[in-house]
Coordinates of C-alpha atoms in Angstrom, one line a residue:
M21 CA -19.1 70.7 0.6
N22 CA -18.1 73.4 3.0
K23 CA -17.4 77.0 2.1
A24 CA -13.6 76.6 1.9
V25 CA -13.8 73.6 -0.4
T26 CA -16.3 75.4 -2.7
L27 CA -13.9 78.3 -3.0
L28 CA -11.0 76.0 -3.8
A29 CA -13.0 74.3 -6.5
A30 CA -13.7 77.7 -8.0
I31 CA -10.0 78.5 -8.1
V32 CA -9.2 75.2 -9.8
L33 CA -11.6 76.2 -12.6
L34 CA -10.4 79.8 -12.7
F35 CA -6.8 78.8 -13.2
S36 CA -7.2 75.7 -15.4
C37 CA -5.2 77.6 -18.1
N38 CA -3.0 76.4 -20.7
S39 CA 0.5 76.1 -19.2
E40 CA 2.0 77.5 -22.4
E41 CA 0.0 80.8 -22.1
K42 CA 1.9 83.8 -20.7
V43 CA 0.8 84.4 -17.2
S44 CA 0.7 87.7 -15.3
K45 CA 2.1 88.5 -11.9
E46 CA -1.5 89.1 -10.7
D47 CA -2.3 85.5 -11.7
I48 CA 0.7 84.2 -9.7
I49 CA -0.1 86.2 -6.6
E50 CA -3.8 85.2 -6.7
N51 CA -3.0 81.5 -7.0
Y52 CA -0.3 81.8 -4.3
A53 CA -2.8 83.3 -1.9
Q54 CA -5.2 80.5 -2.5
I55 CA -2.5 77.9 -1.9
V56 CA -1.6 79.6 1.4
Y57 CA -5.2 79.7 2.5
A58 CA -5.8 76.0 1.6
S59 CA -2.6 75.0 3.4
Y60 CA -3.6 76.8 6.5
Q61 CA -7.1 75.4 6.3
D62 CA -5.5 71.9 6.4
T63 CA -3.2 72.9 9.2
Y64 CA -6.0 74.2 11.3
D65 CA -8.2 71.1 10.7
Q66 CA -5.3 68.8 11.7
A67 CA -4.6 70.8 14.8
E68 CA -8.3 70.5 15.7
K69 CA -8.1 66.7 15.4
L70 CA -5.0 66.8 17.6
K71 CA -6.9 68.7 20.3
Q72 CA -9.8 66.3 20.1
E73 CA -7.6 63.3 20.6
I74 CA -5.9 65.0 23.6
E75 CA -9.4 65.7 25.1
V76 CA -10.2 62.0 24.8
F77 CA -6.9 61.0 26.2
I78 CA -6.9 63.1 29.3
N79 CA -10.5 62.2 30.1
E80 CA -9.4 58.6 30.4
P81 CA -5.6 58.1 30.0
S82 CA -4.5 54.9 28.3
D83 CA -1.6 53.7 26.2
D84 CA -3.9 53.5 23.1
G85 CA -5.1 57.1 23.8
L86 CA -1.5 58.4 24.0
Q87 CA -0.7 56.6 20.7
A88 CA -3.7 58.2 19.1
C89 CA -2.5 61.6 20.2
K90 CA 1.0 60.9 18.7
E91 CA -0.5 59.9 15.4
A92 CA -2.6 63.1 15.4
W93 CA 0.5 65.1 16.1
L94 CA 2.4 63.5 13.3
M95 CA -0.4 64.2 10.8
A96 CA -0.6 67.8 12.1
R97 CA 3.0 68.2 11.2
E98 CA 2.5 67.0 7.7
A99 CA 0.2 69.9 7.1
Y100 CA 2.2 72.6 9.0
G101 CA 5.5 71.7 7.5
Q102 CA 4.3 72.7 4.0
T103 CA 3.2 76.1 5.3
E104 CA 6.7 77.1 6.2
A105 CA 7.1 78.1 2.5
F106 CA 5.0 81.2 3.5
R107 CA 7.6 82.5 6.0
F108 CA 10.6 84.8 6.0
Y109 CA 9.0 88.0 4.6
G110 CA 7.1 89.4 7.5
G111 CA 3.7 88.0 6.7
P112 CA 1.0 87.0 9.2
I113 CA 2.9 84.0 10.5
D114 CA 6.2 85.8 11.3
G115 CA 5.6 89.5 11.0
E116 CA 6.2 91.8 13.9
N117 CA 3.2 90.4 15.8
G118 CA 3.0 87.0 14.2
P119 CA 2.6 83.9 16.3
E120 CA 5.3 81.8 14.8
G121 CA 7.3 81.8 18.0
Q122 CA 4.4 80.4 19.8
I123 CA 3.7 77.8 17.1
N124 CA 7.0 76.3 16.1
A125 CA 9.8 77.5 18.3
W126 CA 12.8 75.2 18.8
P127 CA 15.1 73.9 20.2
L128 CA 13.2 73.5 23.5
D129 CA 14.6 73.2 27.0
E130 CA 12.5 70.4 28.3
A131 CA 13.3 71.3 31.9
Y132 CA 11.3 74.5 31.5
I133 CA 8.0 72.6 31.2
D134 CA 8.2 69.3 33.0
Y135 CA 10.5 66.8 34.7
V136 CA 13.6 65.6 33.0
A137 CA 16.2 62.9 33.7
S138 CA 18.1 64.8 36.3
D139 CA 18.1 65.2 40.1
N140 CA 16.3 68.6 39.9
N141 CA 12.8 68.0 38.8
N142 CA 10.9 70.7 40.6
A143 CA 12.1 73.9 38.8
N144 CA 9.6 73.7 36.0
I145 CA 6.1 75.0 35.3
I146 CA 4.1 71.8 35.7
N147 CA 5.8 70.8 39.0
S148 CA 5.7 74.3 40.6
P149 CA 2.1 74.8 41.6
E150 CA 2.9 77.4 44.2
Q151 CA 4.8 79.6 41.8
Y152 CA 2.4 78.9 38.9
P153 CA -0.9 78.1 40.4
E154 CA -3.1 78.4 37.3
I155 CA -2.2 76.9 33.9
N156 CA -4.2 78.1 30.9
A157 CA -3.6 79.1 27.4
E158 CA -3.0 82.8 28.2
F159 CA -0.5 81.8 30.9
I160 CA 1.4 79.4 28.6
A161 CA 1.6 82.2 26.0
S162 CA 3.0 84.6 28.6
M163 CA 5.7 82.2 29.5
N164 CA 6.9 81.4 26.0
E165 CA 10.6 82.3 25.5
K166 CA 10.6 84.2 28.8
G167 CA 14.2 84.7 29.9
S168 CA 15.6 82.6 27.1
E169 CA 14.9 81.6 23.5
T170 CA 15.0 77.9 24.6
N171 CA 12.3 78.5 27.3
V172 CA 9.7 77.4 24.8
S173 CA 6.4 76.8 26.6
S174 CA 4.0 76.5 23.6
G175 CA 3.5 75.1 20.1
Y176 CA 4.1 71.9 18.3
H177 CA 7.3 71.0 20.1
A178 CA 5.9 71.6 23.6
I179 CA 3.1 69.2 22.7
E180 CA 5.6 66.8 21.2
F181 CA 7.6 66.7 24.4
L182 CA 4.5 66.2 26.5
L183 CA 3.5 63.3 24.4
W184 CA 6.8 61.5 23.8
G185 CA 9.1 62.8 26.6
Q186 CA 12.8 63.1 26.4
D187 CA 14.6 61.0 23.8
L188 CA 17.3 59.5 26.1
S189 CA 18.4 56.7 23.8
D190 CA 21.9 56.4 22.5
G191 CA 20.6 54.5 19.5
A192 CA 17.4 54.6 17.5
G193 CA 14.2 55.3 19.3
A194 CA 12.0 58.3 20.2
G195 CA 11.0 59.5 23.7
Q196 CA 9.3 56.9 25.9
R197 CA 7.0 58.9 28.1
P198 CA 4.5 56.5 29.7
Y199 CA 0.8 57.2 29.6
T200 CA 0.7 56.9 33.4
D201 CA 2.4 60.3 33.6
Y202 CA -1.2 61.5 33.1
I203 CA -2.7 59.5 35.9
P204 CA -2.4 61.0 39.4
A205 CA -0.5 58.9 42.0
D206 CA 2.1 59.4 44.8
E207 CA 5.0 58.6 42.5
A208 CA 7.3 61.6 41.9
H209 CA 6.4 62.0 38.2
R210 CA 2.7 61.6 38.8
I211 CA 2.0 63.9 41.7
H212 CA 1.1 66.7 39.3
A213 CA -0.5 64.5 36.6
E214 CA -3.6 66.7 36.5
R215 CA -1.5 69.8 35.9
R216 CA 0.2 67.9 33.1
Q217 CA -3.2 67.1 31.6
T218 CA -4.2 70.7 31.8
Y219 CA -0.9 71.9 30.3
L220 CA -1.2 69.5 27.4
L221 CA -4.8 70.5 26.5
E222 CA -4.3 74.3 27.0
T223 CA -1.2 74.2 24.8
A224 CA -3.3 72.5 22.1
K225 CA -6.0 75.1 22.4
L226 CA -3.4 77.9 22.1
L227 CA -1.9 76.3 19.0
L228 CA -5.4 76.1 17.4
H229 CA -6.0 79.8 18.3
D230 CA -2.7 80.9 16.8
L231 CA -3.2 78.9 13.6
N232 CA -6.7 80.4 13.2
T233 CA -5.4 83.9 13.5
V234 CA -3.0 83.2 10.6
K235 CA -5.6 81.4 8.5
Q236 CA -8.1 84.3 8.9
E237 CA -5.5 86.7 7.4
W238 CA -5.5 84.7 4.2
E239 CA -9.2 84.2 3.9
P240 CA -10.6 85.4 0.6
N241 CA -12.9 88.4 0.2
Q242 CA -12.0 89.9 3.6
D243 CA -10.3 93.1 4.7
N244 CA -7.1 91.4 5.8
Y245 CA -3.5 90.7 4.9
R246 CA -4.5 88.8 1.8
A247 CA -6.4 91.8 0.4
E248 CA -3.3 93.9 0.8
F249 CA -1.0 91.2 -0.6
T250 CA -3.0 90.6 -3.8
S251 CA -3.4 94.4 -4.4
N252 CA 0.4 94.8 -4.8
P253 CA 1.7 92.0 -7.1
E254 CA 5.1 93.6 -7.6
E255 CA 6.0 93.8 -3.9
S256 CA 4.3 90.5 -3.1
L257 CA 6.4 88.7 -5.8
K258 CA 9.5 89.9 -4.0
K259 CA 8.2 88.4 -0.8
I260 CA 7.5 85.0 -2.5
F261 CA 10.9 84.7 -4.0
S262 CA 12.8 85.8 -0.9
G263 CA 10.6 83.5 1.3
L264 CA 11.3 80.5 -0.8
G265 CA 15.0 81.2 -1.1
K266 CA 15.6 81.9 2.6
L267 CA 13.7 78.8 3.7
S268 CA 15.7 76.7 1.1
K269 CA 19.2 77.8 2.1
G270 CA 19.4 79.7 5.4
E271 CA 16.8 77.9 7.3
L272 CA 16.3 74.4 5.9
A273 CA 19.8 73.6 4.7
G274 CA 21.4 75.7 7.4
E275 CA 19.7 75.9 10.8
R276 CA 17.6 72.8 10.4
M277 CA 20.1 70.4 8.8
F278 CA 23.7 71.6 8.8
V279 CA 23.9 72.6 12.5
A280 CA 22.7 69.1 13.6
Y281 CA 24.9 67.5 10.9
D282 CA 28.0 69.4 11.8
L283 CA 27.7 68.9 15.6
K284 CA 26.3 65.4 15.3
S285 CA 23.8 66.6 17.9
K286 CA 20.3 65.2 18.4
E287 CA 19.5 68.2 20.6
D288 CA 19.8 70.4 17.4
E289 CA 17.4 68.4 15.2
H290 CA 14.0 69.8 14.6
S291 CA 11.6 67.2 16.1
C292 CA 13.9 65.5 18.6
F293 CA 11.3 63.9 20.9
S294 CA 9.3 62.1 18.2
D295 CA 12.2 61.4 15.7
N296 CA 10.1 63.1 13.0
T297 CA 12.8 65.4 11.7
H298 CA 13.1 63.5 8.4
R299 CA 9.4 64.3 7.7
D300 CA 9.9 68.0 8.7
I301 CA 12.6 68.2 6.0
I302 CA 10.4 66.6 3.3
T303 CA 7.3 68.6 4.1
N304 CA 9.3 71.9 4.0
E305 CA 10.7 71.0 0.6
K306 CA 7.2 69.9 -0.6
G307 CA 5.9 73.3 0.5
I308 CA 8.5 75.1 -1.6
Q309 CA 7.6 72.9 -4.6
N310 CA 3.9 73.6 -4.1
V311 CA 4.5 77.3 -4.5
Y312 CA 6.9 77.0 -7.3
L313 CA 4.6 74.9 -9.4
G314 CA 1.4 76.6 -8.3
E315 CA -0.1 73.3 -7.0
Y316 CA -1.5 72.1 -3.7
K317 CA -3.3 68.9 -2.9
M318 CA -5.4 69.3 0.3
L319 CA -4.9 66.7 3.0
N320 CA -8.4 66.6 4.3
S321 CA -10.4 66.4 1.0
D322 CA -10.0 65.6 -2.7
S323 CA -9.8 69.3 -3.5
T324 CA -6.7 70.8 -5.2
V325 CA -5.4 74.2 -6.0
N326 CA -3.8 74.2 -9.4
G327 CA -2.8 77.3 -11.2
P328 CA 0.2 79.4 -12.4
G329 CA 3.2 79.3 -10.1
V330 CA 6.5 81.0 -9.9
Y331 CA 7.8 78.5 -12.4
H332 CA 5.4 79.7 -15.1
L333 CA 6.3 83.3 -14.6
L334 CA 10.1 82.6 -14.6
K335 CA 9.7 80.5 -17.7
S336 CA 8.6 83.5 -19.6
E337 CA 11.7 85.4 -18.6
D338 CA 14.4 82.6 -18.6
P339 CA 13.2 79.1 -19.6
E340 CA 16.5 77.5 -18.9
L341 CA 16.7 78.9 -15.4
A342 CA 13.0 78.0 -14.8
E343 CA 13.7 74.4 -15.7
N344 CA 17.0 74.2 -13.8
L345 CA 15.2 75.4 -10.6
K346 CA 12.3 73.0 -11.2
E347 CA 14.7 70.1 -11.6
T348 CA 16.8 71.2 -8.5
I349 CA 13.7 71.3 -6.4
A350 CA 12.6 67.9 -7.6
K351 CA 16.0 66.4 -6.9
G352 CA 16.0 68.0 -3.5
L353 CA 12.7 66.5 -2.6
A354 CA 13.8 63.1 -3.9
S355 CA 17.1 63.3 -2.0
S356 CA 15.3 64.3 1.3
K357 CA 13.1 61.2 1.0
K358 CA 16.2 59.0 0.9
I359 CA 17.3 60.2 4.4
E360 CA 16.4 57.3 6.6
A361 CA 14.7 57.7 9.9
P362 CA 15.7 58.6 12.6
F363 CA 17.6 61.6 11.5
D364 CA 19.6 61.7 14.8
Q365 CA 21.2 58.3 13.9
Q366 CA 21.8 59.3 10.2
I367 CA 24.0 62.3 11.3
K368 CA 26.3 59.8 13.0
N369 CA 26.8 57.1 10.4
P370 CA 28.9 57.6 7.1
E371 CA 26.1 56.6 4.7
G372 CA 23.5 58.7 6.4
R373 CA 25.9 61.7 6.6
K374 CA 26.6 61.3 2.9
Q375 CA 22.9 61.5 2.0
I376 CA 22.2 64.4 4.4
A377 CA 25.2 66.3 2.9
A378 CA 23.9 65.7 -0.6
T379 CA 20.5 67.0 0.3
I380 CA 21.9 70.1 2.0
S381 CA 23.9 70.8 -1.1
L382 CA 20.8 70.7 -3.3
F383 CA 18.9 72.9 -0.9
R384 CA 21.7 75.5 -0.9
K385 CA 21.8 75.4 -4.7
Q386 CA 18.1 75.9 -4.7
G387 CA 18.3 78.9 -2.5
D388 CA 20.9 80.4 -4.7
L389 CA 18.9 79.8 -7.8
F390 CA 15.9 81.6 -6.3
A391 CA 18.2 84.6 -5.7
V392 CA 19.3 84.4 -9.4
A393 CA 15.7 84.2 -10.4
A394 CA 14.8 87.2 -8.4
N395 CA 17.4 89.2 -10.3
K396 CA 15.4 88.5 -13.5
F397 CA 12.6 90.6 -12.0
G398 CA 14.8 93.4 -10.8
F399 CA 15.3 92.7 -7.1
K400 CA 17.8 91.0 -4.8
F401 CA 17.8 89.1 -1.5
D402 CA 20.3 87.1 0.5
P403 CA 19.1 83.5 0.8
E404 CA 21.2 83.0 3.9
A405 CA 19.8 86.0 5.7
I406 CA 17.0 84.5 7.8

């Protein structure tokens, strides 16, 4: 059993309290910090597996190798999606110097990185060796969002594009990038195959580095952000409430769902190359539920974090509101699971749109309820202000 798991086991015992007992803000904050650390530990481990699959693939490109990389990417998203419940309050992930923009920026202009389905396929990083002679993690970081917010050079969605390619289908179906894009040849798309290999691997390394910096800030018993966070329960409780509320309404219901729903645009869905947007939505909501209930089941082991959550604290102030919010979150999660894949087709057909609209409505209500709950503890926030 490694150090992280040992610590988690200790926390499970520490907080195996009677749910009817009154809990303190300190208890909530400590358990929250442990959930955050466990979640980022999972996220880091999955990103490491993704990098390892990419190393195997580029060493000897094959269709099976490309599929293994895609599976690893999808698993990595299962972990990361839940961590987004720890955003929107200026913490280590998206504070002033946080790496969120390098980790999960979107939408992404594909033509900034590699060839696309157009006549001009040279004005991009991979196919411009004279302008960009060396590709490494540091260079990729320096190019991220340079000149435009859609000039995304790094993170999950850059890797997604390099694995799947553009989704050019009118109907169902993800991107169809062939594995031969990674084998040098005289064909136009394969001339710079080795640069494409390098770009893919270096982006994975950068992702791993960025996730590690965030994870370290939540490591227990260190002089880091976690130490500051747990030493000020009153202020940290505000951050937790506002983070959950803003993710619920402004980000998830708004930017991630309503924009694509309203415009019927696949370019505005979250994981447009892999058609994994439906899972992004579910994992985001699951992350919110984790924090609210004070529970987290680790992906890479049988360990769990299980202690007092926001629900238990709110229940002591307003039991009816606590139950209402608990039920709304559960309904939102259930509703999100009913959105069929791929999301970019569901935004076009009447039944799919009905299900998406119902889920958006629940997420908006959820965000508003978090704002009402915050008032019970004497502070306010706007759940739409992301």
